[in-house]
mmCIF file with all atom_site columns, C-alpha atoms in Angstrom:
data_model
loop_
_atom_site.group_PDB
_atom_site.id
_atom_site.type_symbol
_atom_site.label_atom_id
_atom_site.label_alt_id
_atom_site.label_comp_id
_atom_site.label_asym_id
_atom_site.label_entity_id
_atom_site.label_seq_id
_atom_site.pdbx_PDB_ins_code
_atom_site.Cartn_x
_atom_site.Cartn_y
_atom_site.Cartn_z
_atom_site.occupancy
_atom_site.B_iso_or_equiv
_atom_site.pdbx_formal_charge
_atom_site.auth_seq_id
_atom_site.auth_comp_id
_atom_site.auth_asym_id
_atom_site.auth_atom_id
_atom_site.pdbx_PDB_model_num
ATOM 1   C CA . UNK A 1 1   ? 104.258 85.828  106.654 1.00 0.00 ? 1   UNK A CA 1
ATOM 2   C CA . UNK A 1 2   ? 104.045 88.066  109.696 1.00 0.00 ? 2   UNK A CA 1
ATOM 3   C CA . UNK A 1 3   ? 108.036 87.740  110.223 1.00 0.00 ? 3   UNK A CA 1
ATOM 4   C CA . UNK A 1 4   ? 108.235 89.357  106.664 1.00 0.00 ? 4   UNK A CA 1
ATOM 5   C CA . UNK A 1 5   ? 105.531 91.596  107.207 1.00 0.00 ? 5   UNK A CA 1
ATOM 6   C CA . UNK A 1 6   ? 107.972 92.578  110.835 1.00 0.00 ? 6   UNK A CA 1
ATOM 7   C CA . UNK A 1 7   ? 111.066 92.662  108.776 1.00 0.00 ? 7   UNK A CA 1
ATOM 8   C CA . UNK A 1 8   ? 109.502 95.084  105.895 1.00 0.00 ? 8   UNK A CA 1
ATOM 9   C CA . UNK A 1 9   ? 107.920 97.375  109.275 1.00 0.00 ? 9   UNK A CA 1
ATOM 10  C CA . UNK A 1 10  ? 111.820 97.704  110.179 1.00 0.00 ? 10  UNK A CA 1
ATOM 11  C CA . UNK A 1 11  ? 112.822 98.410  106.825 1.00 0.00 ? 11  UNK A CA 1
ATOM 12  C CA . UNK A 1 12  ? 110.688 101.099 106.250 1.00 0.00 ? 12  UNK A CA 1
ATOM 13  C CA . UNK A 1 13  ? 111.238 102.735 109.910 1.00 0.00 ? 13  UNK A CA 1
ATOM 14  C CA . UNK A 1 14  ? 114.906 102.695 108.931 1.00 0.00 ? 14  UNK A CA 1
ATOM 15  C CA . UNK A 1 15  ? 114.749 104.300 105.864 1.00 0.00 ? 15  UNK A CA 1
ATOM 16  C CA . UNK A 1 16  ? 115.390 101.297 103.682 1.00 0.00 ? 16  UNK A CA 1
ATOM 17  C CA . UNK A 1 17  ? 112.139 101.464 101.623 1.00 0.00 ? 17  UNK A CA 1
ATOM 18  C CA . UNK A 1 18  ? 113.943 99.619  98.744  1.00 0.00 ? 18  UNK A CA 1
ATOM 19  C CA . UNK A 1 19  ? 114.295 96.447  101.209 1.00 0.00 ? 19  UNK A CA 1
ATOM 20  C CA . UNK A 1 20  ? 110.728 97.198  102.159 1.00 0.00 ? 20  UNK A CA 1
ATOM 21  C CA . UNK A 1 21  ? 109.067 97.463  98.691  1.00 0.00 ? 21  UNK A CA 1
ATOM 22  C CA . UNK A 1 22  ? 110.902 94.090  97.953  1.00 0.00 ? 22  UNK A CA 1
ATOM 23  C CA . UNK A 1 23  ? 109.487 92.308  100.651 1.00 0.00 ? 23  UNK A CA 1
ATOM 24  C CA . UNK A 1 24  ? 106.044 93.816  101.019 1.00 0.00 ? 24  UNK A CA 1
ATOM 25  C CA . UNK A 1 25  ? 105.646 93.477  96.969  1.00 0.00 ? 25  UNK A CA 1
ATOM 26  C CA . UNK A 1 26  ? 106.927 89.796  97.427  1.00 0.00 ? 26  UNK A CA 1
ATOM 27  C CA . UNK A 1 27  ? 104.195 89.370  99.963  1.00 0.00 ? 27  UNK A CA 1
ATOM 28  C CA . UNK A 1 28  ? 101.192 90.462  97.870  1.00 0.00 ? 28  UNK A CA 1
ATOM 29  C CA . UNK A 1 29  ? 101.119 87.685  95.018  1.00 0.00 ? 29  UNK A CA 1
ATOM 30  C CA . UNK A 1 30  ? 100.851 85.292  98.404  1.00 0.00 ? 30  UNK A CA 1
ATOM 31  C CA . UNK A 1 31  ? 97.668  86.676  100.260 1.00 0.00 ? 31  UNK A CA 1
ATOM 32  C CA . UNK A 1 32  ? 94.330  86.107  98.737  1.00 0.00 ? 32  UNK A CA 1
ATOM 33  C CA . UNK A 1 33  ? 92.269  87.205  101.649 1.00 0.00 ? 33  UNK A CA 1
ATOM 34  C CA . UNK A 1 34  ? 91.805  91.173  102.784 1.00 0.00 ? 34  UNK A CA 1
ATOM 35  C CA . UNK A 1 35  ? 92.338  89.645  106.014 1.00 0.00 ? 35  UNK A CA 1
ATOM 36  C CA . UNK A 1 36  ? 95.520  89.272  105.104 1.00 0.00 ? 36  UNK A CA 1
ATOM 37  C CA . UNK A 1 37  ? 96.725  92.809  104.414 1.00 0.00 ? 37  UNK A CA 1
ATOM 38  C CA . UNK A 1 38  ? 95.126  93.933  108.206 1.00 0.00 ? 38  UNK A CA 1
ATOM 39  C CA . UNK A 1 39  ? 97.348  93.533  111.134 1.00 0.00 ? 39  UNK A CA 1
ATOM 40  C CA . UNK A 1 40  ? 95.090  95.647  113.985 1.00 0.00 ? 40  UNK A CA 1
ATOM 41  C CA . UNK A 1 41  ? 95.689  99.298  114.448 1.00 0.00 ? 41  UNK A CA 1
ATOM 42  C CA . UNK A 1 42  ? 99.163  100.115 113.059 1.00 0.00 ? 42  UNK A CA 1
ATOM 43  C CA . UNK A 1 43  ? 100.452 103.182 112.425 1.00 0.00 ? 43  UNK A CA 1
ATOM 44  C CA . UNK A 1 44  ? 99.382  106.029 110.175 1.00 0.00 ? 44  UNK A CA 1
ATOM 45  C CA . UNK A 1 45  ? 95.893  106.035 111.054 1.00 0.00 ? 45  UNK A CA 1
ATOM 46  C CA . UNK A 1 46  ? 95.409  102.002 110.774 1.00 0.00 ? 46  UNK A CA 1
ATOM 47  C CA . UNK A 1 47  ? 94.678  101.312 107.088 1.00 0.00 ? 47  UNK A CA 1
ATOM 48  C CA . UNK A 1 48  ? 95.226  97.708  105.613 1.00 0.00 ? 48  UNK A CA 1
ATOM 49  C CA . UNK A 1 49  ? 98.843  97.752  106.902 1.00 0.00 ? 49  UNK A CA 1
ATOM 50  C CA . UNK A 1 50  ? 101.073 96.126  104.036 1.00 0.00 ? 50  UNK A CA 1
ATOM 51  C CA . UNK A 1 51  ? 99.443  98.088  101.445 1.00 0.00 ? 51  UNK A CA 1
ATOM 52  C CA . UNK A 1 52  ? 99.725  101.230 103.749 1.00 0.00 ? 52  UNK A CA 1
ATOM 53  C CA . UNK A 1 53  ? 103.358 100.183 104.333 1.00 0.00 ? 53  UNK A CA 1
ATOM 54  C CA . UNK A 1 54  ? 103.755 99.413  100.630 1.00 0.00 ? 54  UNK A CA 1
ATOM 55  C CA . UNK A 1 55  ? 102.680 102.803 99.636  1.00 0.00 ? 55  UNK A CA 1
ATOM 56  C CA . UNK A 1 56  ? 104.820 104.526 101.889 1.00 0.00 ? 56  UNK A CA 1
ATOM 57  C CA . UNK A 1 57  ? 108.238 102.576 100.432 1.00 0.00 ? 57  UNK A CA 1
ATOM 58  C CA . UNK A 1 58  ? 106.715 103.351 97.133  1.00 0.00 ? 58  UNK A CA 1
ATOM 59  C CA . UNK A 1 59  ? 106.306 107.660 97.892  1.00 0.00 ? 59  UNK A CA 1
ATOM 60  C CA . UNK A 1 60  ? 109.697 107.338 99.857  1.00 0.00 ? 60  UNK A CA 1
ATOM 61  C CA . UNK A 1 61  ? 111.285 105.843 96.495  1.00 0.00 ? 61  UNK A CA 1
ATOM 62  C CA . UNK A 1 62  ? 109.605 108.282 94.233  1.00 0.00 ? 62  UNK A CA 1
ATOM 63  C CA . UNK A 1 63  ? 107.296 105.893 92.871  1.00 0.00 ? 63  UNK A CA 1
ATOM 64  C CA . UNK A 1 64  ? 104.148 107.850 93.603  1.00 0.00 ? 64  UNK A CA 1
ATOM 65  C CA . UNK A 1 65  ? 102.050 106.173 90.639  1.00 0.00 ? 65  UNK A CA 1
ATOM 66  C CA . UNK A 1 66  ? 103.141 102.718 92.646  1.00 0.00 ? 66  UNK A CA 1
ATOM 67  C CA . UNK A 1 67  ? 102.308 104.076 95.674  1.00 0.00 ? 67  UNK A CA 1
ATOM 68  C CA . UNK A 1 68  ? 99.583  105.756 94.650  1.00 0.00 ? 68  UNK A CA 1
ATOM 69  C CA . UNK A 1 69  ? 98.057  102.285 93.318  1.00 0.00 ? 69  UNK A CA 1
ATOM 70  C CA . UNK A 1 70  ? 98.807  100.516 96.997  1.00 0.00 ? 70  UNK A CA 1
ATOM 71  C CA . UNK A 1 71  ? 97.099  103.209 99.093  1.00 0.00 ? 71  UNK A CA 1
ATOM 72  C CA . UNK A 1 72  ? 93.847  102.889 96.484  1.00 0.00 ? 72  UNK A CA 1
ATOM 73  C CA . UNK A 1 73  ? 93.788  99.051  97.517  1.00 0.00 ? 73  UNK A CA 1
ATOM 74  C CA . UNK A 1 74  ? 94.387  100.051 101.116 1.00 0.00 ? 74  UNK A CA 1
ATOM 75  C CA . UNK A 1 75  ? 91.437  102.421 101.094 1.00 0.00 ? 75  UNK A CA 1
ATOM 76  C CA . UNK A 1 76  ? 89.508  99.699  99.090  1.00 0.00 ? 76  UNK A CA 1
ATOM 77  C CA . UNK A 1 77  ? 90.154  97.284  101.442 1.00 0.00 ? 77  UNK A CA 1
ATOM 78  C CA . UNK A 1 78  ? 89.674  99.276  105.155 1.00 0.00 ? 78  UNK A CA 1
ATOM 79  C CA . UNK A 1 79  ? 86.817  98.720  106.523 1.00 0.00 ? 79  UNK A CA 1
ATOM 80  C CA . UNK A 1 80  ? 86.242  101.198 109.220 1.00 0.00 ? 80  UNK A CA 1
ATOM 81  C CA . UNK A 1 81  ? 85.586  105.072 108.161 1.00 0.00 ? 81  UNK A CA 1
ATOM 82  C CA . UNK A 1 82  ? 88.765  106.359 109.966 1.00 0.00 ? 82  UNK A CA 1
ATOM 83  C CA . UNK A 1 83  ? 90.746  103.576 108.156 1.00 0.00 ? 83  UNK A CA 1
ATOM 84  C CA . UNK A 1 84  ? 89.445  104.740 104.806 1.00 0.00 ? 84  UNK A CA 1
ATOM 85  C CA . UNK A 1 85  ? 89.624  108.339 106.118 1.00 0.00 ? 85  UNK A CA 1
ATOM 86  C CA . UNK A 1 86  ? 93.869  107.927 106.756 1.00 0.00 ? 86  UNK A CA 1
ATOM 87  C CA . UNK A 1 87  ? 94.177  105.973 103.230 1.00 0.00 ? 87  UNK A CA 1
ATOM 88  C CA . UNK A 1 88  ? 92.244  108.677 101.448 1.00 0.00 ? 88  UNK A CA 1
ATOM 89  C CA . UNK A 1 89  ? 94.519  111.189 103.330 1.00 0.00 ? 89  UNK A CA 1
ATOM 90  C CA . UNK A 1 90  ? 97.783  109.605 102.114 1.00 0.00 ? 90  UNK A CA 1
ATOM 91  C CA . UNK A 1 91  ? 96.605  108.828 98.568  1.00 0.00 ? 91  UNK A CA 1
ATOM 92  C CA . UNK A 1 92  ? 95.777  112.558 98.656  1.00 0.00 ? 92  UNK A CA 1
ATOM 93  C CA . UNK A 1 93  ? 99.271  113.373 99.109  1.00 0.00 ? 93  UNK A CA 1
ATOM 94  C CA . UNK A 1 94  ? 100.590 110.427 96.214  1.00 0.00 ? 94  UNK A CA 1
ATOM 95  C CA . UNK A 1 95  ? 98.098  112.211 93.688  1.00 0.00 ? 95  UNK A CA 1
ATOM 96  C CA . UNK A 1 96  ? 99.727  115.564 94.316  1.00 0.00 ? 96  UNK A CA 1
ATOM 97  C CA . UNK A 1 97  ? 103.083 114.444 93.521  1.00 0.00 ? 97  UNK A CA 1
ATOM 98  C CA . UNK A 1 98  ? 101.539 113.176 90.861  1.00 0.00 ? 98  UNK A CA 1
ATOM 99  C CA . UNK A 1 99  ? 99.605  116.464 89.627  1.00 0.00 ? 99  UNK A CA 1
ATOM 100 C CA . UNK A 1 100 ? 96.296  114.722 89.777  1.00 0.00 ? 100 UNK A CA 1
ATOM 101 C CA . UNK A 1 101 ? 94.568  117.743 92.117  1.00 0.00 ? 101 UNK A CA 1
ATOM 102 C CA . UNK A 1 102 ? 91.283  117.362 91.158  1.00 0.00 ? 102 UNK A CA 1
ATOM 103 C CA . UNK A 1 103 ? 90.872  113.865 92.307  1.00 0.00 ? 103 UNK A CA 1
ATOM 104 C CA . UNK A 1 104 ? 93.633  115.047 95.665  1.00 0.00 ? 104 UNK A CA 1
ATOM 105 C CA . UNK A 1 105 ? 90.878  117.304 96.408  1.00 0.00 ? 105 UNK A CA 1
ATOM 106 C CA . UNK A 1 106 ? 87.562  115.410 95.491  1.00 0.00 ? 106 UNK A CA 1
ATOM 107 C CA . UNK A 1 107 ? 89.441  112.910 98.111  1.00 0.00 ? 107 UNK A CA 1
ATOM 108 C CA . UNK A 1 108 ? 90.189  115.710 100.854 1.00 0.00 ? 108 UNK A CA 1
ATOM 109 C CA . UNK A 1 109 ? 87.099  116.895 100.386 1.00 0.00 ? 109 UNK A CA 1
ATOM 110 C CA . UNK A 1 110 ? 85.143  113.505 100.715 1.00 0.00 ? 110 UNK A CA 1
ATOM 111 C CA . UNK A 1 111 ? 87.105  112.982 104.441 1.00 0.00 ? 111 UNK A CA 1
ATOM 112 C CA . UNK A 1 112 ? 86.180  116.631 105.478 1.00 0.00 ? 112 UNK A CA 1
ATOM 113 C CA . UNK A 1 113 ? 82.644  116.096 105.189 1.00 0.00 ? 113 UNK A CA 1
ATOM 114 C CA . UNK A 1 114 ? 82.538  113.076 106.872 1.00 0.00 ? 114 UNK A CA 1
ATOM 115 C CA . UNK A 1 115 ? 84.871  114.076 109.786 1.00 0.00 ? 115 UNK A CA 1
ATOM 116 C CA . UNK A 1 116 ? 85.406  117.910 109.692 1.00 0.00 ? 116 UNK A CA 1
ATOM 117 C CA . UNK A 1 117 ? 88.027  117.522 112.342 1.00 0.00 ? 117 UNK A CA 1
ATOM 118 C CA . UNK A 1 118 ? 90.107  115.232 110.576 1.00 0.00 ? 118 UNK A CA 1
ATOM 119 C CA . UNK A 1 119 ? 93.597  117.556 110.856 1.00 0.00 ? 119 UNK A CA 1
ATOM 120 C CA . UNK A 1 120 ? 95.781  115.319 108.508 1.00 0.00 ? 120 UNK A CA 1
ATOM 121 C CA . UNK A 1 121 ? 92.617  115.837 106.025 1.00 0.00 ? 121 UNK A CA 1
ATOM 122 C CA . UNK A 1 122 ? 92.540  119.583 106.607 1.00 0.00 ? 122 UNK A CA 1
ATOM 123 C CA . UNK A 1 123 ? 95.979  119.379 105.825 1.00 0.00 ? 123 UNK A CA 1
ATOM 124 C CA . UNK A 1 124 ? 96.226  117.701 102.976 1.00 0.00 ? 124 UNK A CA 1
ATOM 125 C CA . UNK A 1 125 ? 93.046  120.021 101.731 1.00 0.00 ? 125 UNK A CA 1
ATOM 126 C CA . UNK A 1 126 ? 95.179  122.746 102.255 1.00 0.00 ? 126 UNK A CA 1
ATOM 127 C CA . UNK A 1 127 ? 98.339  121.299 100.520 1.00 0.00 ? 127 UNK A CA 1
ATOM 128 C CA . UNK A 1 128 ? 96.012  120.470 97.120  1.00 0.00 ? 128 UNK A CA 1
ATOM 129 C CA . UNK A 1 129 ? 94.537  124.455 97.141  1.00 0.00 ? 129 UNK A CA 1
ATOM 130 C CA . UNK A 1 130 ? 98.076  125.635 97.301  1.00 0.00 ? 130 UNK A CA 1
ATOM 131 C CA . UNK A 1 131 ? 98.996  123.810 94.746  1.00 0.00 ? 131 UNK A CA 1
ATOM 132 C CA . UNK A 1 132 ? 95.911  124.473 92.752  1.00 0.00 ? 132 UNK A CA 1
ATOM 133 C CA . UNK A 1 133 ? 96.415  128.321 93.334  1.00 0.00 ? 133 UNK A CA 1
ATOM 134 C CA . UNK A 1 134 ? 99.992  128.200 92.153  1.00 0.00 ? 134 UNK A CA 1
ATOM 135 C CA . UNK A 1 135 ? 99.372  126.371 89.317  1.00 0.00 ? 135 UNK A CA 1
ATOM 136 C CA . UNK A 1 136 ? 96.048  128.888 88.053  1.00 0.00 ? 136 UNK A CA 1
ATOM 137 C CA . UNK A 1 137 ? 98.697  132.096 88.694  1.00 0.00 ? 137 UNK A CA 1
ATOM 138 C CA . UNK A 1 138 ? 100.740 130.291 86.783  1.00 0.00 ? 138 UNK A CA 1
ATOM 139 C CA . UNK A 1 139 ? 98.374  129.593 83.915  1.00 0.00 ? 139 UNK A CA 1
ATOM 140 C CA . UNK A 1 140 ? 97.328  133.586 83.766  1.00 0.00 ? 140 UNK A CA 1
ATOM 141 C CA . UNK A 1 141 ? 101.137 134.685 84.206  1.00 0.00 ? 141 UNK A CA 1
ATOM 142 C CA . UNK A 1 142 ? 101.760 132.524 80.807  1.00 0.00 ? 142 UNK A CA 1
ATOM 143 C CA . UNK A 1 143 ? 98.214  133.346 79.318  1.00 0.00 ? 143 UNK A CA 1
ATOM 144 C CA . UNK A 1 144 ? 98.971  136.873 78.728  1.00 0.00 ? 144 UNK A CA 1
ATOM 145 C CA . UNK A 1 145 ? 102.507 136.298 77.720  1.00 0.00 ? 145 UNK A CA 1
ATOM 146 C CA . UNK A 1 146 ? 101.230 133.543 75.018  1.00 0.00 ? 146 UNK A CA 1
ATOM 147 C CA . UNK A 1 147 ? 97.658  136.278 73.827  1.00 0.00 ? 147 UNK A CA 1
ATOM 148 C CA . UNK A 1 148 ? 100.962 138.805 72.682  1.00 0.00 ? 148 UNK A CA 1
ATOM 149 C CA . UNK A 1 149 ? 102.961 136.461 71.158  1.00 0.00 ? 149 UNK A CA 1
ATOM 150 C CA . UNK A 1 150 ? 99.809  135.654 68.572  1.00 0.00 ? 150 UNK A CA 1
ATOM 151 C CA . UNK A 1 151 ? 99.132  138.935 68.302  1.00 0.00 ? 151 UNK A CA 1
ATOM 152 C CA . UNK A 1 152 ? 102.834 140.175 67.201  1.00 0.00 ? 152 UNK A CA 1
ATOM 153 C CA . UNK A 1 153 ? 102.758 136.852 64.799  1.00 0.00 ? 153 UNK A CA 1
ATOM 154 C CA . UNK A 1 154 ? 99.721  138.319 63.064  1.00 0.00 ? 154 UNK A CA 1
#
């Protein structure tokens, strides 16, 4: 399992998340320990790795509902608060793809209050509001637009 595990890291770092997705998604059905999904400290702020990993080849693929489903097991399963802190972050991100902001920000907003100095956090908080603020001018650049066309209907 960990030469898999090595081969699907590779994958992913060379921009072959299809290969990736095959081989970390082949590698799920196997583990039935959390244990198994935690290799140390790896990168992107050392949540469960394969799920992290999974995630990621998911988002890079366009699949942010898939990848938004790995990173909620990877924040499940971390067990330290800067762990759960970096999944949140990243699931964040999946969720705004995905036009979910109120549960992108709930999430930012959970990691700022627990570690206000969290940047990728502050980032991601930031990101959601944008997106939030376009999508309200949006809504009252079509609300007036839609209160005429009733009114010349009547």
């Amino acid at each position: 399992m960990p030469a898999l595990r090595g081969l699907a890291f590779v994958d992913l770092k060379r921009g072959a998340p299809e290969k990736a997705a095959e081989l970390l998604g082949s590698l799920a059905p196997r583990t039935k320990d959390a244990s198994d999904w935690c290799v140390g400290r790896p990168p992107a702020r050392g949540t469960p790795f394969l799920r992290w990993m999974l995630g990621d080849a998911k988002a890079l693929l366009g699949d942010h509902a898939g990848a938004a489903t790995a990173l909620r097991k990877a924040k499940r399963l971390a067990t330290k608060a800067a762990d759960r802190h970096g999944a949140a972050v990243a699931l964040a991100h999946a969720l705004l793809e995905l036009d979910e902001m109120e549960e992108a920000l709930t999430l930012t907003e959970g990691v700022l209050k627990e570690a206000p100095d969290d940047r990728d956090a502050t980032r991601a908080y930031a990101a959601v509001a944008r997106h939030m603020g376009e999508s309200r001018n949006l809504d009252a650049r079509r609300a007036p637009s839609q209160a005429s066309a009733t009114r010349s209907s009547r």
